CSV table of C-alpha atoms in Angstrom, one decimal:
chain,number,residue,atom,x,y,z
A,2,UNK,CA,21.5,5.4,-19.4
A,3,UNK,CA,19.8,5.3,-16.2
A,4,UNK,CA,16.4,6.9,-15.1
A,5,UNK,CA,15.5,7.9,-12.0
A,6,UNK,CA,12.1,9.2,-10.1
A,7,UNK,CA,10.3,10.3,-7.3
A,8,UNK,CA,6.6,11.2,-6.4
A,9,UNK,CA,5.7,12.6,-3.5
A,10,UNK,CA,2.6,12.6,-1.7
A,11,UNK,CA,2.2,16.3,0.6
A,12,UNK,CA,0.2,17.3,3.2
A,13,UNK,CA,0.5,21.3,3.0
A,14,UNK,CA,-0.2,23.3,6.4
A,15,UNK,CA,-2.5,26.2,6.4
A,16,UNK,CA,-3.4,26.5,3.2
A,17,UNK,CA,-7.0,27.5,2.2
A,18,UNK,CA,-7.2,27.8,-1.3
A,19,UNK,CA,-5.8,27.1,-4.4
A,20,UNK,CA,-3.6,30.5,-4.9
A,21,UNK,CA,-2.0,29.5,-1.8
A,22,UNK,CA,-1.2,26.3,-2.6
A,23,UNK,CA,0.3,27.3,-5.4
A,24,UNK,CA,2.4,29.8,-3.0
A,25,UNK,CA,4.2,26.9,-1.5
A,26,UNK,CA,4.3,24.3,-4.2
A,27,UNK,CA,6.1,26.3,-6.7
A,28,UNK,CA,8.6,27.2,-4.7
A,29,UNK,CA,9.4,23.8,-3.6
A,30,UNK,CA,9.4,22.9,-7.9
A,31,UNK,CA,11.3,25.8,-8.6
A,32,UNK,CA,14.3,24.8,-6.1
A,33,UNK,CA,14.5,21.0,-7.2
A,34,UNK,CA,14.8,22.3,-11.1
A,35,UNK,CA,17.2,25.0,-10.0
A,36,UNK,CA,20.0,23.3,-7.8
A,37,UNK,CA,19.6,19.4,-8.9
A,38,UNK,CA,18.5,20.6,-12.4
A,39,UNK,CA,15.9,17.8,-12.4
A,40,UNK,CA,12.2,17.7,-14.1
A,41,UNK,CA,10.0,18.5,-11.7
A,42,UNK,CA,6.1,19.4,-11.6
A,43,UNK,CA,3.1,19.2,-9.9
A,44,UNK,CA,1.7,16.1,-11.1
A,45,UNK,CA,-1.0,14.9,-8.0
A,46,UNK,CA,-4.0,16.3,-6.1
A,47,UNK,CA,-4.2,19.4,-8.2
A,48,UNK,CA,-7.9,20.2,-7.3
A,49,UNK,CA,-7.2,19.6,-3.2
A,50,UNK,CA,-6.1,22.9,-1.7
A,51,UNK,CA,-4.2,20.6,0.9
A,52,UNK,CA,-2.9,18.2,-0.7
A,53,UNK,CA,-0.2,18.1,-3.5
A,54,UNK,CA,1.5,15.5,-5.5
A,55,UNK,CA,5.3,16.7,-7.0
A,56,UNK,CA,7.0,14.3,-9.4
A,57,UNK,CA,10.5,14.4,-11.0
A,58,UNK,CA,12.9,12.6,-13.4
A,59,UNK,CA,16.8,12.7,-13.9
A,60,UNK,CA,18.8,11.1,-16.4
A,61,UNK,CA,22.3,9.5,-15.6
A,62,UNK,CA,24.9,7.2,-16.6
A,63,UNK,CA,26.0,6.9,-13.8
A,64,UNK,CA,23.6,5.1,-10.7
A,65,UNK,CA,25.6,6.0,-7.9
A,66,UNK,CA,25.1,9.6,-9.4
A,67,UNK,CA,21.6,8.7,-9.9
A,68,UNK,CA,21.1,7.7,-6.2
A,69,UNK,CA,22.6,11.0,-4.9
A,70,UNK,CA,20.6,13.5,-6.8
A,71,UNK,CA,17.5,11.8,-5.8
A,72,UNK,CA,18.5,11.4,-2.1
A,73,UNK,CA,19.6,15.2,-2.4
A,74,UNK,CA,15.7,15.9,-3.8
A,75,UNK,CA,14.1,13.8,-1.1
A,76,UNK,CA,16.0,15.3,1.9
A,77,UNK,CA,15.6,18.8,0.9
A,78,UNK,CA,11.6,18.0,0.4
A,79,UNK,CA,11.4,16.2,3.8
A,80,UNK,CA,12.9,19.1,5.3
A,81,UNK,CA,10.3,22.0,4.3
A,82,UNK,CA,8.9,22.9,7.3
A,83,UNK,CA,5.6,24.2,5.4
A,84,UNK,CA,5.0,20.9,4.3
A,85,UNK,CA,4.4,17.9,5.8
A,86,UNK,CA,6.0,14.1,3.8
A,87,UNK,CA,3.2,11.2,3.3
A,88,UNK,CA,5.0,9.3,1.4
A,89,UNK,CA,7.8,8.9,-1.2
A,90,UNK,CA,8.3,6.6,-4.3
A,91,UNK,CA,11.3,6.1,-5.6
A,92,UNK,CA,11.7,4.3,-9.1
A,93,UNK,CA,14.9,3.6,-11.0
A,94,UNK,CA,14.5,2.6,-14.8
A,95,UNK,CA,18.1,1.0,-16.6
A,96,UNK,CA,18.6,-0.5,-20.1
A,97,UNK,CA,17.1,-3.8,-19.3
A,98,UNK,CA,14.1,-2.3,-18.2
């Protein structure tokens, strides 16, 4: 069994308050879950209006799988014109771990 996850680090556009923050990161949150059926939340920044930390986890046996998914997450993330990508962290957890 294989774990894998990513945290990203968002700078959000023209956002001005919480309720519209919430506009756009819920959206982004509710497609990860939905087409890579991942666990995903908003797990950073939550009191910054323009800022906002999204972390998810998938489970595998397989790490080639495991690689895929999460390149899948990252790439449709990075490409969300709304937001813009600080920075990504990738972390894969095996058995040995």
């Amino acid at each position: 069994m294989y774990v894998g996850t990513l945290s990203f680090d968002l700078l959000l556009g023209d956002v001005r308050s919480l309720k519209e923050k919430r506009s756009v990161v819920r959206p982004i949150v509710a497609e990860l879950q939905r087409k890579y059926a991942v666990s995903a939340a908003e797990v950073n920044h939550l009191d910054l209006h323009r800022r906002a930390g999204i972390g998810l986890a998938v489970v595998s046996g397989d790490t080639g799988h495991l690689s895929d998914v999460l390149d899948q997450c990252e790439r449709l993330v990075a490409g969300r014109p709304e937001v813009e990508l600080l920075s990504v962290r990738r972390r894969l957890h095996g058995e040995d771990d």
